[in-house]
Amino acid sequence: MKDGQKINAEFDVFIQKELDNIQMSYDVGLWSELKQKLDDNDSSQNEPKENKYSNKINHLRYIIYLSLILHILLICFIFYQYYVKNESENKKHELPVIESYQMPEEGKSIQTQKEILPFTLEKDSMQEMSHDKNNDPQSIFSKEDIGYTKSNNEPLQDVHQDSFQQVKSLMPDLSHDTTAIKPDPDLRKKEEIKKKKKYIIW
Amino acid sequence: MFISEEIFQGCVSGDRKAQEKLFQTCYNESLKLILRYIPSQEDAKDVLIQAYFKVFTKINHFSGDYTNLFGWIKRILINQSLDFLKSVSGNKIQDIPAIQEMLYDETEEEKADDFILTLIQQLPEMHRKVFNLYAIDGFSHKEIAVICQISESNSKYYVHTARKILQEKIFKVELP
């Protein structure tokens, strides 16, 4: 060790010894101040612990409620997607129920159980009907089925035409009979209203 | 200084009597240590209370042997004192007074019981801090450089200058 360093070390020891000899008078007030601070700290530490704990529980509760609500919403959405929506779509594509179709009498009528068409349809209504049938891909009935094949919608002339004429000649003339069934002039309008109602329902 | 296991255990369990006993036992050394860093008595006492509050609230974290407890307390006292100085002086850079100015500008001290403490307190802040840390509390220049955010060579310079000032003043009082 160099002389300079030795002197420095001795000086430091001297300082330390001098400092060790110093006696400080005890201040009682300091302890009471410190004690007060410690007591305050203890009391304040006990209260927030409970608050912190209850806050955590509340927080957890909110999370559970929120997740529950979200799950319910999710289930509702899935139900809507897979059941309600699909069902409604299926209904849209479902073919309209035609309960039974009677083959029309020669040149006279198309008859269903629900509705009775006039014996002789006007030309316009027949055209409209054939037009509707052409546009409807789901139609299961061909023109032959209902007895109209010609563009002017006249009754099909087949092999039975002669016999039909013979039978007709034997039948009494009912043109002046007021009790005979006559075509309803408002039938077409009624039909249209019915059709519209059907579409609205679907 | 003797700290019994009973006092230590009492402090760990938060017993006020044990805490008071520990405070009384360490009071002299603790206040002297703080006064070396902080010349004002009032400020030193405030720092002492804050430091012991920390000691009693964090004593559960002390993992060493109870015989080394004062070493741990000492470290807390030093840190608290340095924090106080930092908060008071902030980050402003202090001008280093010339050595001659520091030696002869002061009034002559009479030799009292605590005259060495008074001489240390009269050192400029950075000199006082570095000298206390190195010469009395046993920190290395490397540690001081980190604590005071200065270079090691600066630390050595402050210690050297502080010693020179103190030696001059002591000789002046001892050999008038």
Tab-separated table of N, CA and C in Angstrom, chain B residues 71-145:
chain	number	residue	atom	x	y	z
B	71	GLY	N	-27.493	-3.756	9.230
B	71	GLY	CA	-26.910	-3.531	7.898
B	71	GLY	C	-28.001	-3.232	6.875
B	72	TRP	N	-29.099	-3.989	6.980
B	72	TRP	CA	-30.251	-3.781	6.076
B	72	TRP	C	-30.918	-2.425	6.354
B	73	ILE	N	-31.053	-2.113	7.650
B	73	ILE	CA	-31.664	-0.824	8.039
B	73	ILE	C	-30.793	0.332	7.542
B	74	LYS	N	-29.481	0.146	7.667
B	74	LYS	CA	-28.522	1.181	7.244
B	74	LYS	C	-28.695	1.494	5.760
B	75	ARG	N	-28.877	0.445	4.984
B	75	ARG	CA	-29.043	0.621	3.529
B	75	ARG	C	-30.327	1.416	3.234
B	76	ILE	N	-31.356	1.106	3.988
B	76	ILE	CA	-32.625	1.846	3.805
B	76	ILE	C	-32.439	3.309	4.180
B	77	LEU	N	-31.714	3.544	5.289
B	77	LEU	CA	-31.472	4.928	5.734
B	77	LEU	C	-30.698	5.713	4.680
B	78	ILE	N	-29.683	5.077	4.102
B	78	ILE	CA	-28.871	5.756	3.076
B	78	ILE	C	-29.730	6.063	1.847
B	79	ASN	N	-30.471	5.070	1.401
B	79	ASN	CA	-31.327	5.271	0.210
B	79	ASN	C	-32.351	6.373	0.433
B	80	GLN	N	-32.923	6.371	1.643
B	80	GLN	CA	-33.928	7.392	1.964
B	80	GLN	C	-33.296	8.787	1.965
B	81	SER	N	-32.098	8.867	2.517
B	81	SER	CA	-31.387	10.151	2.563
B	81	SER	C	-31.047	10.633	1.160
B	82	LEU	N	-30.569	9.723	0.326
B	82	LEU	CA	-30.215	10.098	-1.053
B	82	LEU	C	-31.457	10.514	-1.839
B	83	ASP	N	-32.560	9.795	-1.595
B	83	ASP	CA	-33.818	10.169	-2.262
B	83	ASP	C	-34.258	11.577	-1.848
B	84	PHE	N	-34.070	11.854	-0.556
B	84	PHE	CA	-34.454	13.184	-0.072
B	84	PHE	C	-33.610	14.260	-0.750
B	85	LEU	N	-32.303	14.018	-0.800
B	85	LEU	CA	-31.411	14.994	-1.446
B	85	LEU	C	-31.776	15.177	-2.910
B	86	LYS	N	-32.122	14.091	-3.543
B	86	LYS	CA	-32.522	14.144	-4.956
B	86	LYS	C	-33.783	14.983	-5.123
B	87	SER	N	-34.741	14.755	-4.238
B	87	SER	CA	-36.011	15.490	-4.346
B	87	SER	C	-35.824	16.969	-4.042
B	88	VAL	N	-34.885	17.272	-3.154
B	88	VAL	CA	-34.660	18.688	-2.786
B	88	VAL	C	-33.893	19.403	-3.879
B	89	SER	N	-32.803	18.783	-4.299
B	89	SER	CA	-31.948	19.473	-5.282
B	89	SER	C	-32.439	19.259	-6.709
B	90	GLY	N	-33.263	18.212	-6.932
B	90	GLY	CA	-33.756	17.917	-8.278
B	90	GLY	C	-32.617	17.470	-9.154
B	91	ASN	N	-32.738	17.829	-10.396
B	91	ASN	CA	-31.676	17.417	-11.324
B	91	ASN	C	-30.738	18.572	-11.675
B	92	LYS	N	-30.854	19.649	-10.926
B	92	LYS	CA	-30.016	20.807	-11.314
B	92	LYS	C	-28.537	20.512	-11.021
B	93	ILE	N	-27.716	20.929	-11.943
B	93	ILE	CA	-26.273	20.683	-11.820
B	93	ILE	C	-25.662	21.764	-10.935
B	94	GLN	N	-25.007	21.280	-9.911
B	94	GLN	CA	-24.412	22.247	-8.990
B	94	GLN	C	-22.986	22.575	-9.418
B	95	ASP	N	-22.709	23.818	-9.302
B	95	ASP	CA	-21.325	24.237	-9.601
B	95	ASP	C	-20.404	23.746	-8.497
B	96	ILE	N	-19.262	23.245	-8.900
B	96	ILE	CA	-18.294	22.781	-7.899
B	96	ILE	C	-17.438	23.971	-7.472
B	97	PRO	N	-17.500	24.344	-6.184
B	97	PRO	CA	-16.690	25.487	-5.760
B	97	PRO	C	-15.201	25.131	-5.755
B	98	ALA	N	-14.426	26.131	-5.910
B	98	ALA	CA	-12.973	25.915	-5.912
B	98	ALA	C	-12.531	25.428	-4.538
B	99	ILE	N	-11.473	24.608	-4.508
B	99	ILE	CA	-11.026	24.020	-3.243
B	99	ILE	C	-10.583	25.111	-2.257
B	100	GLN	N	-9.898	26.078	-2.768
B	100	GLN	CA	-9.422	27.164	-1.898
B	100	GLN	C	-10.603	27.886	-1.238
B	101	GLU	N	-11.639	28.090	-2.054
B	101	GLU	CA	-12.859	28.751	-1.572
B	101	GLU	C	-13.473	27.942	-0.426
B	102	MET	N	-13.503	26.633	-0.624
B	102	MET	CA	-14.115	25.745	0.378
B	102	MET	C	-13.282	25.705	1.661
B	103	LEU	N	-11.978	25.838	1.520
B	103	LEU	CA	-11.085	25.729	2.683
B	103	LEU	C	-11.129	26.963	3.559
B	104	TYR	N	-11.103	28.123	2.938
B	104	TYR	CA	-10.898	29.338	3.732
B	104	TYR	C	-12.132	30.220	3.847
B	105	ASP	N	-13.195	29.839	3.196
B	105	ASP	CA	-14.387	30.671	3.247
B	105	ASP	C	-15.172	30.430	4.532
B	106	GLU	N	-14.967	29.314	5.151
B	106	GLU	CA	-15.748	28.959	6.340
B	106	GLU	C	-15.178	29.622	7.599
B	107	THR	N	-16.068	29.838	8.536
B	107	THR	CA	-15.607	30.384	9.826
B	107	THR	C	-14.919	29.275	10.612
B	108	GLU	N	-14.050	29.660	11.448
B	108	GLU	CA	-13.279	28.667	12.202
B	108	GLU	C	-14.178	27.917	13.178
B	109	GLU	N	-13.998	26.600	13.228
B	109	GLU	CA	-14.818	25.767	14.087
B	109	GLU	C	-14.145	25.554	15.431
B	110	GLU	N	-14.941	25.584	16.449
B	110	GLU	CA	-14.421	25.215	17.755
B	110	GLU	C	-14.559	23.717	17.901
B	111	LYS	N	-13.668	23.105	18.652
B	111	LYS	CA	-13.737	21.646	18.788
B	111	LYS	C	-14.847	21.256	19.763
B	112	ALA	N	-15.922	20.740	19.181
B	112	ALA	CA	-17.034	20.256	20.000
B	112	ALA	C	-17.095	18.745	19.840
B	113	ASP	N	-18.074	18.137	20.535
B	113	ASP	CA	-18.193	16.674	20.446
B	113	ASP	C	-18.510	16.228	19.023
B	114	ASP	N	-19.358	17.007	18.393
B	114	ASP	CA	-19.791	16.598	17.047
B	114	ASP	C	-19.146	17.464	15.961
B	115	PHE	N	-17.909	17.933	16.253
B	115	PHE	CA	-17.320	18.854	15.281
B	115	PHE	C	-16.987	18.151	13.956
B	116	ILE	N	-16.658	16.858	14.003
B	116	ILE	CA	-16.385	16.135	12.747
B	116	ILE	C	-17.658	16.048	11.905
B	117	LEU	N	-18.742	15.800	12.605
B	117	LEU	CA	-20.036	15.727	11.903
B	117	LEU	C	-20.362	17.084	11.272
B	118	THR	N	-20.084	18.138	12.014
B	118	THR	CA	-20.351	19.482	11.510
B	118	THR	C	-19.485	19.763	10.282
B	119	LEU	N	-18.208	19.331	10.352
B	119	LEU	CA	-17.320	19.549	9.208
B	119	LEU	C	-17.815	18.801	7.975
B	120	ILE	N	-18.272	17.603	8.193
B	120	ILE	CA	-18.799	16.815	7.060
B	120	ILE	C	-20.036	17.491	6.495
B	121	GLN	N	-20.880	17.979	7.375
B	121	GLN	CA	-22.114	18.635	6.925
B	121	GLN	C	-21.818	19.905	6.121
B	122	GLN	N	-20.640	20.506	6.406
B	122	GLN	CA	-20.309	21.746	5.704
B	122	GLN	C	-19.730	21.510	4.303
B	123	LEU	N	-19.465	20.272	3.979
B	123	LEU	CA	-18.951	19.964	2.640
B	123	LEU	C	-20.032	20.234	1.595
B	124	PRO	N	-19.624	20.593	0.369
B	124	PRO	CA	-20.628	20.726	-0.697
B	124	PRO	C	-21.368	19.401	-0.883
B	125	GLU	N	-22.579	19.502	-1.393
B	125	GLU	CA	-23.473	18.332	-1.394
B	125	GLU	C	-22.869	17.090	-2.043
B	126	MET	N	-22.334	17.260	-3.239
B	126	MET	CA	-21.805	16.082	-3.949
B	126	MET	C	-20.578	15.513	-3.247
B	127	HIS	N	-19.698	16.406	-2.725
B	127	HIS	CA	-18.521	15.953	-1.978
B	127	HIS	C	-18.952	15.173	-0.739
B	128	ARG	N	-19.948	15.725	-0.069
B	128	ARG	CA	-20.444	15.116	1.166
B	128	ARG	C	-21.026	13.723	0.883
B	129	LYS	N	-21.807	13.708	-0.153
B	129	LYS	CA	-22.471	12.458	-0.516
B	129	LYS	C	-21.446	11.373	-0.865
B	130	VAL	N	-20.531	11.725	-1.735
B	130	VAL	CA	-19.554	10.731	-2.213
B	130	VAL	C	-18.599	10.328	-1.093
B	131	PHE	N	-18.168	11.309	-0.287
B	131	PHE	CA	-17.250	10.999	0.826
B	131	PHE	C	-17.925	10.064	1.844
B	132	ASN	N	-19.153	10.372	2.192
B	132	ASN	CA	-19.895	9.517	3.133
B	132	ASN	C	-20.036	8.093	2.607
B	133	LEU	N	-20.393	8.015	1.341
B	133	LEU	CA	-20.608	6.688	0.746
B	133	LEU	C	-19.312	5.874	0.695
B	134	TYR	N	-18.237	6.550	0.337
B	134	TYR	CA	-16.978	5.810	0.146
B	134	TYR	C	-16.226	5.603	1.462
B	135	ALA	N	-15.942	6.702	2.165
B	135	ALA	CA	-15.044	6.625	3.320
B	135	ALA	C	-15.718	6.059	4.564
B	136	ILE	N	-16.990	6.296	4.738
B	136	ILE	CA	-17.640	5.876	5.987
B	136	ILE	C	-18.560	4.663	5.774
B	137	ASP	N	-19.348	4.696	4.715
B	137	ASP	CA	-20.323	3.603	4.542
B	137	ASP	C	-19.790	2.443	3.701
B	138	GLY	N	-18.617	2.579	3.156
B	138	GLY	CA	-17.942	1.437	2.528
B	138	GLY	C	-18.393	1.060	1.125
B	139	PHE	N	-18.957	2.005	0.379
B	139	PHE	CA	-19.319	1.720	-1.021
B	139	PHE	C	-18.066	1.850	-1.903
B	140	SER	N	-18.068	1.106	-2.999
B	140	SER	CA	-16.944	1.224	-3.946
B	140	SER	C	-17.208	2.383	-4.911
B	141	HIS	N	-16.140	2.810	-5.600
B	141	HIS	CA	-16.316	3.913	-6.566
B	141	HIS	C	-17.290	3.513	-7.680
B	142	LYS	N	-17.262	2.231	-8.013
B	142	LYS	CA	-18.166	1.733	-9.060
B	142	LYS	C	-19.628	1.877	-8.620
B	143	GLU	N	-19.889	1.490	-7.393
B	143	GLU	CA	-21.264	1.597	-6.857
B	143	GLU	C	-21.682	3.062	-6.750
B	144	ILE	N	-20.740	3.888	-6.293
B	144	ILE	CA	-21.041	5.320	-6.139
B	144	ILE	C	-21.354	5.943	-7.503
B	145	ALA	N	-20.613	5.505	-8.503
B	145	ALA	CA	-20.836	6.034	-9.857
B	145	ALA	C	-22.270	5.750	-10.310
